[in-house]
Coordinates of C-alpha atoms and ligand atoms in Angstrom, one line a residue:
M82 CA 58.1 31.3 28.0
S83 CA 58.3 32.3 24.4
R84 CA 55.3 34.4 23.9
R85 CA 56.2 34.4 20.3
G86 CA 55.5 30.7 20.2
W87 CA 52.0 30.9 21.5
H88 CA 51.1 33.9 19.4
G89 CA 52.5 32.2 16.4
A90 CA 50.0 29.4 17.0
K91 CA 47.3 31.9 16.8
A92 CA 48.4 33.4 13.6
R93 CA 48.6 30.0 12.0
A94 CA 45.2 28.9 13.3
C95 CA 43.5 32.1 12.3
T96 CA 45.1 33.0 9.0
G97 CA 46.7 29.8 7.8
L98 CA 49.9 31.7 7.5
A99 CA 53.1 29.8 8.2
T100 CA 54.7 31.1 11.4
N101 CA 57.9 30.0 12.9
L102 CA 57.3 28.9 16.4
G103 CA 60.8 27.7 17.0
G104 CA 61.9 24.2 18.1
T105 CA 62.6 21.1 16.3
M106 CA 60.3 18.7 14.4
S107 CA 58.0 17.0 16.8
R108 CA 57.0 13.4 16.6
V109 CA 54.3 13.7 19.2
I110 CA 51.0 14.2 17.5
G111 CA 47.9 15.9 18.8
I112 CA 44.6 14.1 18.1
D113 CA 41.1 15.5 18.3
L114 CA 39.1 12.3 18.7
G115 CA 35.7 13.6 17.8
T116 CA 32.3 12.0 18.0
T117 CA 31.8 12.4 14.3
N118 CA 35.3 13.3 12.9
C119 CA 38.9 13.1 14.0
C120 CA 41.7 15.5 13.2
V121 CA 45.4 15.0 13.7
A122 CA 48.0 17.7 13.9
V123 CA 51.7 18.0 14.6
V124 CA 54.2 20.8 15.3
E125 CA 56.7 20.4 12.5
D126 CA 59.7 22.6 12.1
G127 CA 58.1 24.9 14.6
H128 CA 54.7 25.1 12.8
P129 CA 51.5 23.4 13.9
V130 CA 50.1 21.7 10.9
V131 CA 46.9 19.7 10.3
I132 CA 47.8 16.4 8.6
P133 CA 45.6 15.5 5.7
N134 CA 44.6 11.9 5.3
T135 CA 45.4 9.8 2.2
G136 CA 42.4 11.3 0.4
G137 CA 43.6 14.8 1.1
Y138 CA 40.9 15.4 3.8
R139 CA 41.9 17.2 6.9
T140 CA 39.4 15.4 9.1
T141 CA 38.5 11.7 9.0
P142 CA 35.1 10.3 10.0
S143 CA 35.2 8.4 13.4
H144 CA 33.5 5.5 11.7
F145 CA 34.4 1.8 11.9
A146 CA 32.8 -1.0 9.9
V147 CA 33.1 -4.6 8.8
A148 CA 32.2 -5.0 5.2
E149 CA 30.3 -8.0 3.9
D150 CA 33.5 -9.7 2.8
G151 CA 34.8 -9.4 6.4
K152 CA 37.2 -6.5 5.6
R153 CA 37.6 -3.9 8.4
L154 CA 37.0 -0.4 7.2
V155 CA 37.7 2.9 9.0
G156 CA 37.2 6.6 8.2
H157 CA 35.7 7.7 4.9
L158 CA 35.5 4.1 3.6
A159 CA 33.4 3.0 6.6
K160 CA 31.2 6.1 6.4
R161 CA 30.5 5.7 2.7
Q162 CA 29.0 2.2 3.0
A163 CA 27.1 3.0 6.2
I164 CA 23.7 3.2 4.4
T165 CA 23.9 -0.3 2.9
N166 CA 25.6 -1.8 5.9
A167 CA 24.1 0.1 8.8
R168 CA 24.1 -2.8 11.3
N169 CA 27.8 -3.3 10.9
T170 CA 28.9 0.3 10.9
V171 CA 29.8 1.9 14.2
Y172 CA 29.8 5.7 14.5
N173 CA 29.5 7.9 17.6
A174 CA 31.5 5.5 19.7
K175 CA 32.5 8.5 21.7
R176 CA 29.0 8.7 23.1
L177 CA 29.5 5.3 24.6
I178 CA 33.0 5.5 25.8
G179 CA 33.4 4.9 29.5
R180 CA 29.6 4.6 30.0
S181 CA 27.9 1.8 31.9
F182 CA 25.4 -0.2 29.9
D183 CA 22.5 0.8 32.1
C184 CA 23.0 4.6 32.2
P185 CA 20.3 6.7 30.5
E186 CA 22.7 7.9 27.8
A187 CA 23.6 4.3 26.8
E188 CA 19.9 3.5 26.8
R189 CA 19.3 6.4 24.4
A190 CA 22.1 5.3 22.2
R191 CA 20.6 1.8 22.0
A192 CA 17.3 3.3 20.8
M193 CA 19.0 5.5 18.2
C194 CA 21.9 3.5 16.7
P195 CA 21.3 0.9 14.0
Y196 CA 24.2 -1.2 15.3
E197 CA 23.9 -3.5 18.2
I198 CA 25.1 -2.4 21.7
V199 CA 25.6 -5.2 24.2
E200 CA 26.7 -5.3 27.8
G201 CA 30.3 -6.1 28.8
P202 CA 31.6 -7.7 32.0
N203 CA 32.3 -4.5 33.8
R204 CA 28.9 -3.2 32.9
D205 CA 30.5 -1.4 30.0
C206 CA 28.9 -0.9 26.6
R207 CA 30.2 -3.0 23.7
V208 CA 29.1 -3.3 20.1
R209 CA 28.5 -6.4 18.0
V210 CA 29.8 -6.0 14.5
A211 CA 29.6 -8.8 12.0
G212 CA 29.2 -11.4 14.8
R213 CA 32.2 -10.2 16.9
V214 CA 31.9 -8.1 20.0
Y215 CA 34.2 -5.1 20.2
T216 CA 34.8 -3.0 23.3
I217 CA 34.4 0.7 22.8
P218 CA 38.0 1.6 23.5
E219 CA 38.8 -0.9 20.8
I220 CA 36.6 0.9 18.3
S221 CA 38.1 4.3 19.3
G222 CA 41.6 2.6 19.3
I223 CA 41.0 1.5 15.7
V224 CA 40.1 5.0 14.7
L225 CA 43.1 6.4 16.6
R226 CA 45.4 3.9 15.0
E227 CA 44.2 5.2 11.6
M228 CA 45.1 8.8 12.7
K229 CA 48.5 7.5 13.8
R230 CA 48.9 5.9 10.4
V231 CA 47.9 9.1 8.6
A232 CA 50.6 10.9 10.7
E233 CA 53.2 8.3 10.1
E234 CA 52.6 8.4 6.4
Y235 CA 53.0 12.2 6.4
L236 CA 56.0 12.3 8.7
G237 CA 57.6 9.3 7.1
E238 CA 58.5 7.7 10.4
P239 CA 56.8 5.9 13.3
V240 CA 54.8 7.8 15.8
D241 CA 54.1 6.3 19.2
R242 CA 53.1 9.3 21.4
A243 CA 50.2 11.6 21.4
V244 CA 48.1 14.1 23.2
I245 CA 44.4 13.3 22.9
T246 CA 41.6 15.7 23.5
V247 CA 38.3 15.0 25.3
P248 CA 35.3 17.1 26.1
A249 CA 35.9 19.1 29.2
Y250 CA 32.9 17.5 30.8
F251 CA 34.2 13.9 30.5
N252 CA 34.2 12.0 33.8
D253 CA 36.9 9.8 35.1
A254 CA 35.7 6.7 33.3
Q255 CA 35.5 8.5 30.0
R256 CA 39.0 9.9 30.4
Q257 CA 40.5 6.6 31.5
T258 CA 38.8 4.8 28.6
T259 CA 40.1 7.3 26.1
K260 CA 43.6 6.7 27.4
D261 CA 43.0 3.0 27.1
A262 CA 41.9 3.6 23.5
G263 CA 45.2 5.3 22.9
R264 CA 47.1 2.3 24.2
I265 CA 45.2 0.0 22.0
A266 CA 46.1 2.2 19.1
G267 CA 49.8 1.7 20.0
L268 CA 50.1 5.3 21.4
E269 CA 51.5 6.4 24.6
V270 CA 49.1 9.1 25.7
L271 CA 51.3 11.9 27.1
R272 CA 48.3 13.9 28.2
I273 CA 44.6 14.0 27.9
I274 CA 43.5 17.6 27.5
N275 CA 40.2 19.3 27.4
E276 CA 39.0 20.3 24.0
P277 CA 38.1 23.9 24.9
T278 CA 41.5 24.3 26.5
A279 CA 43.2 23.0 23.4
A280 CA 41.1 25.4 21.3
A281 CA 42.1 28.4 23.5
L282 CA 45.7 27.3 23.3
A283 CA 45.6 27.2 19.5
Y284 CA 44.0 30.6 19.4
G285 CA 46.8 32.0 21.5
F286 CA 45.5 35.3 22.4
G287 CA 48.3 37.6 21.5
R288 CA 47.7 40.3 24.0
D289 CA 49.3 40.5 27.4
E290 CA 46.4 42.1 29.2
A291 CA 44.2 39.8 31.3
E292 CA 41.2 38.7 29.3
K293 CA 38.3 36.4 29.9
I294 CA 37.3 34.2 27.1
V295 CA 34.5 31.7 26.4
V296 CA 35.0 28.6 24.3
Y297 CA 31.5 27.4 23.2
D298 CA 31.9 24.0 21.7
L299 CA 28.9 22.3 20.0
G300 CA 30.1 19.3 18.1
G301 CA 28.4 16.2 16.7
G302 CA 27.7 14.6 20.1
T303 CA 28.6 16.9 22.9
F304 CA 28.3 20.4 24.1
D305 CA 30.9 22.1 26.3
I306 CA 31.4 25.6 27.5
S307 CA 34.6 26.7 29.2
I308 CA 35.4 30.1 30.7
L309 CA 39.1 30.8 30.6
E310 CA 41.3 33.7 31.7
K311 CA 44.6 34.4 30.1
G312 CA 47.4 36.7 30.8
G313 CA 50.9 36.7 32.4
G314 CA 51.9 33.5 30.6
V315 CA 49.1 31.5 32.1
L316 CA 46.0 30.1 30.5
E317 CA 43.6 29.2 33.2
V318 CA 40.3 27.5 33.1
L319 CA 37.9 29.2 35.5
A320 CA 35.0 26.9 35.0
T321 CA 33.6 24.4 32.7
A322 CA 30.2 22.9 32.1
G323 CA 28.5 20.8 29.5
D324 CA 26.3 18.0 28.3
T325 CA 27.8 14.9 26.9
F326 CA 24.6 14.1 25.0
L327 CA 23.8 17.3 23.2
G328 CA 25.1 18.0 19.8
G329 CA 24.6 18.1 16.0
E330 CA 23.4 14.5 16.0
D331 CA 20.4 15.5 18.2
I332 CA 19.6 18.2 15.7
D333 CA 19.7 15.6 12.9
L334 CA 17.5 13.3 14.8
A335 CA 14.9 16.0 15.5
L336 CA 14.8 16.6 11.8
V337 CA 14.6 12.9 11.0
D338 CA 11.6 12.6 13.2
R339 CA 9.9 15.5 11.6
M340 CA 10.6 14.2 8.0
A341 CA 9.5 10.7 9.0
Q342 CA 6.3 12.2 10.4
I343 CA 5.6 14.0 7.1
F344 CA 6.2 10.8 5.2
L345 CA 3.9 8.9 7.5
E346 CA 1.2 11.6 6.9
Q347 CA 1.8 11.5 3.1
E348 CA 2.1 7.7 2.5
E349 CA 1.0 6.1 5.7
I350 CA 4.3 4.3 5.9
N351 CA 6.4 4.5 9.1
L352 CA 10.1 4.7 8.3
H353 CA 11.1 4.0 11.9
G354 CA 11.9 0.3 11.9
D355 CA 13.4 0.3 8.5
T356 CA 17.1 0.7 9.3
M357 CA 18.3 1.4 5.8
A358 CA 15.6 3.9 5.1
L359 CA 16.3 5.7 8.3
Q360 CA 20.0 5.8 7.7
R361 CA 19.4 7.3 4.3
L362 CA 17.0 9.8 5.8
K363 CA 19.4 10.7 8.5
D364 CA 22.2 11.3 6.0
A365 CA 19.9 13.5 3.9
C366 CA 18.8 15.4 7.0
E367 CA 22.3 16.1 8.1
K368 CA 23.3 17.3 4.6
A369 CA 20.2 19.5 4.5
K370 CA 21.0 20.9 7.9
C371 CA 24.6 21.8 6.8
D372 CA 23.3 23.3 3.5
L373 CA 20.9 25.5 5.4
S374 CA 23.8 27.1 7.2
H375 CA 24.6 28.9 4.0
T376 CA 21.4 28.8 2.0
D377 CA 17.8 29.6 2.9
E378 CA 16.2 26.5 1.2
T379 CA 17.2 23.0 0.2
E380 CA 15.7 19.9 -1.2
I381 CA 15.6 16.5 0.6
H382 CA 15.1 14.0 -2.2
L383 CA 15.1 10.3 -1.5
P384 CA 13.9 8.1 -4.3
F385 CA 12.7 4.5 -3.5
I386 CA 12.8 5.2 0.2
A387 CA 10.1 2.6 0.8
A388 CA 7.5 0.4 -0.8
D389 CA 3.8 0.1 -0.1
E390 CA 2.1 -3.2 0.6
N391 CA 1.8 -3.9 -3.1
G392 CA 5.5 -3.4 -3.6
A393 CA 5.1 -0.1 -5.4
A394 CA 8.1 2.2 -4.8
K395 CA 7.6 5.3 -2.7
H396 CA 9.8 8.4 -2.9
F397 CA 10.3 11.2 -0.5
S398 CA 10.7 14.7 -1.6
Y399 CA 10.6 17.8 0.5
T400 CA 11.7 21.4 0.3
L401 CA 13.1 22.4 3.7
N402 CA 13.8 26.0 4.6
R403 CA 15.9 27.4 7.3
E404 CA 13.0 28.7 9.3
E405 CA 11.4 25.3 9.5
L406 CA 14.7 23.7 10.5
E407 CA 15.1 26.3 13.2
E408 CA 11.6 25.7 14.4
F409 CA 12.2 22.0 15.1
T410 CA 15.6 22.4 16.6
R411 CA 15.4 25.6 18.5
E412 CA 14.7 23.9 21.8
L413 CA 17.9 21.9 21.5
V414 CA 20.0 24.9 20.8
E415 CA 18.3 26.9 23.6
Q416 CA 19.3 24.1 26.1
T417 CA 22.9 25.4 25.8
R418 CA 21.9 28.7 27.5
S419 CA 21.3 27.2 31.0
I420 CA 24.7 25.4 30.7
C421 CA 26.4 28.7 29.8
E422 CA 24.6 30.3 32.9
A423 CA 26.0 27.6 35.1
A424 CA 29.5 28.0 33.9
L425 CA 29.4 31.7 34.3
A426 CA 28.2 31.3 37.9
D427 CA 30.9 28.8 38.7
A428 CA 33.5 31.1 37.2
R429 CA 32.0 34.0 39.2
T430 CA 32.0 35.9 36.0
E431 CA 29.5 38.3 34.4
K432 CA 28.6 38.1 30.8
E433 CA 29.9 41.7 30.4
D434 CA 33.4 40.6 31.5
I435 CA 33.8 38.2 28.6
C436 CA 36.1 39.7 26.0
Q437 CA 36.0 37.0 23.4
I438 CA 33.8 34.1 22.4
L439 CA 35.3 31.3 20.4
L440 CA 33.1 28.9 18.5
V441 CA 34.3 25.3 18.2
G442 CA 32.6 22.2 16.8
G443 CA 31.0 21.8 13.4
Q444 CA 27.5 22.5 14.7
T445 CA 28.4 26.1 15.6
R446 CA 28.3 26.8 11.8
M447 CA 24.5 26.8 12.2
P448 CA 23.2 30.4 12.1
L449 CA 20.7 29.7 14.8
V450 CA 23.5 28.6 17.1
Q451 CA 25.5 31.8 16.4
R452 CA 22.4 33.9 17.0
V453 CA 21.7 32.2 20.3
V454 CA 25.3 32.7 21.4
T455 CA 25.3 36.4 20.3
D456 CA 22.0 37.0 22.1
F457 CA 23.1 35.3 25.3
F458 CA 26.5 37.0 25.6
G459 CA 25.4 40.2 24.0
K460 CA 28.5 40.0 21.8
V461 CA 29.3 38.6 18.3
P462 CA 31.5 35.5 18.6
H463 CA 35.0 35.6 17.1
K464 CA 35.2 34.4 13.5
G465 CA 38.4 33.3 12.1
V466 CA 39.4 29.8 13.2
N467 CA 38.4 26.6 11.6
P468 CA 36.2 24.9 14.2
D469 CA 37.1 21.5 12.8
E470 CA 40.8 21.9 13.2
V471 CA 41.5 24.3 16.1
V472 CA 41.3 21.6 18.8
A473 CA 43.8 19.3 17.1
I474 CA 46.1 22.2 16.6
G475 CA 46.0 23.0 20.3
A476 CA 46.6 19.3 21.1
A477 CA 49.7 19.4 18.8
I478 CA 51.0 22.5 20.5
Q479 CA 50.5 20.9 23.9
A480 CA 52.2 17.7 22.6
A481 CA 55.2 19.8 21.5
M482 CA 55.3 21.6 24.8
L483 CA 55.4 18.3 26.7
S484 CA 57.8 16.5 24.5
E485 CA 60.4 18.9 23.4
G486 CA 60.1 21.9 25.6
F487 CA 58.2 23.9 23.0
E488 CA 57.3 27.0 24.9
G489 CA 53.7 28.0 25.6
P490 CA 51.6 29.2 28.4
L491 CA 51.1 27.4 31.6
L492 CA 47.8 25.5 31.3
V493 CA 45.7 25.5 34.4
D494 CA 42.7 23.3 34.1
V495 CA 39.9 22.2 36.3
T496 CA 37.9 19.1 37.2
P497 CA 34.4 19.3 35.7
L498 CA 32.8 17.1 38.3
S499 CA 32.8 16.9 42.1
L500 CA 34.5 13.9 43.7
G501 CA 33.3 12.4 46.9
I502 CA 32.2 9.3 48.8
A503 CA 28.9 7.7 49.7
T504 CA 27.9 8.2 53.3
Y505 CA 25.4 6.6 55.6
G506 CA 21.9 7.2 54.3
G507 CA 22.7 7.2 50.7
H508 CA 24.2 10.7 50.5
M509 CA 27.3 11.9 48.8
A510 CA 29.9 13.8 50.8
R511 CA 31.8 16.0 48.5
I512 CA 35.6 16.0 48.9
I513 CA 36.8 17.8 45.8
E514 CA 34.3 20.3 44.4
R515 CA 33.8 20.7 40.7
N516 CA 35.8 23.3 38.9
T517 CA 38.7 22.8 41.3
T518 CA 42.1 23.3 39.6
V519 CA 43.9 20.1 38.7
P520 CA 46.1 18.4 39.5
T521 CA 44.8 18.3 43.1
S522 CA 44.6 16.0 46.0
K523 CA 42.6 16.1 49.3
K524 CA 42.7 14.0 52.4
Q525 CA 39.8 13.1 54.6
I526 CA 39.7 11.1 57.9
F527 CA 37.2 8.3 58.2
T528 CA 36.4 6.1 61.1
T529 CA 34.4 3.0 62.1
T530 CA 30.8 2.8 63.1
R531 CA 31.0 -0.3 65.2
D532 CA 33.3 -1.5 68.0
D533 CA 36.1 -3.7 66.8
Q534 CA 35.2 -3.2 63.2
P535 CA 37.9 -4.8 61.1
A536 CA 37.2 -3.1 57.8
V537 CA 35.5 -0.1 56.2
K538 CA 34.0 0.1 52.8
I539 CA 34.6 3.3 50.8
R540 CA 32.5 4.0 47.7
V541 CA 34.1 6.7 45.5
L542 CA 31.6 8.8 43.5
Q543 CA 31.8 11.5 40.9
G544 CA 29.0 13.9 40.1
E545 CA 26.9 16.7 41.4
S546 CA 23.9 15.0 43.0
E547 CA 23.3 15.0 46.7
R548 CA 22.2 11.4 46.4
A549 CA 24.9 8.8 46.1
D550 CA 23.1 6.6 43.6
E551 CA 22.6 9.5 41.1
N552 CA 26.3 9.9 40.7
D553 CA 28.9 7.8 38.9
L554 CA 30.4 5.1 41.1
L555 CA 34.1 5.2 40.3
G556 CA 34.9 2.3 42.5
E557 CA 34.5 0.8 45.9
F558 CA 37.2 -0.6 48.1
I559 CA 37.5 -2.2 51.5
L560 CA 40.2 -1.2 53.8
T561 CA 41.0 -4.2 56.0
G562 CA 43.2 -4.8 58.9
I563 CA 41.9 -2.0 61.1
R564 CA 43.0 -2.6 64.7
A565 CA 40.4 -3.6 67.2
A566 CA 39.1 -0.4 68.8
K567 CA 36.0 1.3 70.0
K568 CA 33.8 2.7 67.3
G569 CA 34.9 6.1 66.2
D570 CA 38.5 5.6 67.4
P571 CA 40.4 4.4 64.4
E572 CA 41.6 7.2 62.1
I573 CA 41.6 6.2 58.4
E574 CA 43.0 8.8 56.1
V575 CA 41.7 8.6 52.6
N576 CA 43.6 10.5 49.9
F577 CA 41.8 11.5 46.7
D578 CA 43.9 12.5 43.8
I579 CA 43.1 14.0 40.4
D580 CA 46.0 14.2 38.0
A581 CA 46.6 16.6 35.2
N582 CA 44.6 14.3 32.8
G583 CA 41.6 14.5 35.1
I584 CA 42.0 10.9 36.1
V585 CA 41.2 9.9 39.7
S586 CA 43.1 7.7 42.1
V587 CA 42.4 7.0 45.7
S588 CA 44.5 5.6 48.5
A589 CA 43.7 4.9 52.2
R590 CA 45.8 4.6 55.3
D591 CA 45.0 3.5 58.8
L592 CA 46.8 6.1 60.9
G593 CA 46.9 3.6 63.9
T594 CA 48.7 0.8 62.1
N595 CA 50.1 2.8 59.2
Q596 CA 48.7 0.1 57.0
E597 CA 48.1 1.5 53.5
Q598 CA 46.0 0.4 50.6
S599 CA 46.1 2.0 47.3
I600 CA 43.1 1.5 45.3
Q601 CA 42.8 1.0 41.6
V602 CA 39.8 2.9 40.7
N603 CA 38.3 0.9 37.9
P604 CA 35.0 2.5 37.3
R605 CA 32.0 0.9 35.7
G606 CA 32.1 1.2 32.0
T607 CA 35.9 0.9 31.7
L608 CA 37.9 -2.2 30.8
V609 CA 39.4 -4.4 33.5
P610 CA 43.2 -4.2 33.4
E611 CA 43.7 -7.8 32.2
E612 CA 41.4 -7.3 29.2
L613 CA 43.1 -4.0 28.3
D614 CA 46.5 -5.7 28.4
R615 CA 45.2 -8.4 26.2
L616 CA 43.8 -6.0 23.7
V617 CA 46.9 -3.9 23.6
E618 CA 48.9 -7.0 22.8
E619 CA 46.4 -8.2 20.3
Y620 CA 46.3 -5.0 18.4
S621 CA 50.1 -4.4 18.6
A622 CA 50.7 -7.7 17.0
D623 CA 47.9 -7.1 14.7
A624 CA 48.0 -6.3 11.6
V625 CA 44.8 -4.8 10.9
R626 CA 46.2 -2.2 8.6
L627 CA 43.1 -0.3 8.2
K628 CA 43.6 1.6 5.0
D629 CA 41.6 4.6 4.2
D630 CA 41.2 5.6 0.6
P631 CA 40.7 8.9 -1.1
G632 CA 37.3 10.2 -1.1
G633 CA 34.7 11.2 1.4
Ligands
AMP125 P1 32.4 17.9 15.2 O1 32.0 16.9 16.2 O2 33.0 19.2 15.7 O3 33.1 17.3 14.0 O4 30.9 18.4 14.6 C1 30.2 17.7 13.8 C2 28.8 18.2 13.7 O5 28.8 19.4 13.1 C3 27.9 17.3 13.0 O6 26.7 17.1 13.6 C4 27.7 18.0 11.7 O7 26.5 17.7 11.1 C5 27.7 19.4 12.1 N1 28.1 20.4 11.1 C6 29.2 20.3 10.3 N2 29.1 21.3 9.4 C7 28.0 22.0 9.6 C8 27.4 23.1 9.0 N3 27.9 23.7 7.9 N4 26.2 23.5 9.5 C9 25.6 22.9 10.5 N5 26.2 21.8 11.1 C10 27.3 21.4 10.7

């Protein structure tokens, strides 16, 4: 491998200096599909570069909206009109991707989001925007298509392949659905890679000695921590852990609740229930939160936020300081500690063995987050990469490695969640343990529980609970045609497979008859294949040229 290539990536990511990584211009893009923002990068003439959008911005909000005149908007344009058109503006779609409608996370999203979330036929979440129901991969697909357009405009030619990143903690349904979103966007997804792995790849630690590193990624919606080891031309993930519902947005909401409480005490007006006022408050809180990363005090000023019963306008004005922000959000940030502990235990690594801590995700700019990380690991995190861009840069490097033999380290990643099957009594039998290196496959022999039983039902689960019903049901299938035999005699071999994208497939074979069935694992929360094909076709013919404009 060309160690120069990998190190070059680091130099570029850290310093912004152009570094020749060798190789030809790549047309495969790397996309960081974020909860709040997206970033697209490409290796061009041997250099990984972040591609700015039409407005010159290096990240694009993951927002989609339908304006009053029926026009579809994406990116900055969609975000900018969110306050006045909250019900028809979808953001945070990544929180819903691959989730079943009745899961607690989706329930929470329904309570939080001003747009309407409805149930789809595969118990997936969908959103109703301006009277039309959109699937979540469609929304993410529209955002991805915009990133594709940004790249095409920059490169001056069509782009139809990409590497897309996901939180390391995404389960099978979330990964599959992200891949589906890519197809809807008109992109062949060469690989789904984990965000922290991409970040570590972009950093490209330039030393040959074995080193253990931590990628602490607190973004808008998710928290991930990965522990990696590099050396000898290999970048290996030892363990990963995370929470797909812990991020900057939760900090914003904690602050919104606090401010709404103050307003209630001052004016006896409850802002909860007034979508537009809440959206304005949320925007102001997020801005204040970001300000307080570099100043000690900031103003939240919202004129005409409400009216009293006589119609008199009410304004909200509050001086917020960093200490108060930290007081109301500390608990959320502290929650990341136990997740770090779990990852260290899984990696069989002591804090003292960690050489480097990389901070990724916009929320790591918060001083409180940096203090908690420093305190936990007993080490100051590495400063020097742009947390908004490093993941997309890593994805672009991986894209070039896959498509044009661009040389880089061998990536060895793990599955974040255990895979197993439901057994008698409602338990889960683990077949592949979490943090097993992927790709991987494992076989297990099953049998019948009754004489002459013609079929067996196998329920494939993903998750860490001992109880079957507390894990994600990836799919269930019935293996038929089992020869008549005494109970316990037939041998049914079930093969569980996780590919390099972290996507699961399962097949089963009756060893007596050699009859095989391969099972399409179509987890709840994903699209059924027919609908996906229809959407891919619809959007490819489509013409929704979603134009972003300058600004933001
Ligand atoms: P990401 O998903 O990585 O784009 O992270 C977005 C999150 O980072 C959002 O919740 C932002 O509010 C938050 N964020 C961005 N910049 C800052 C900042 N300067 N201080 C605190 N949080 C920030």
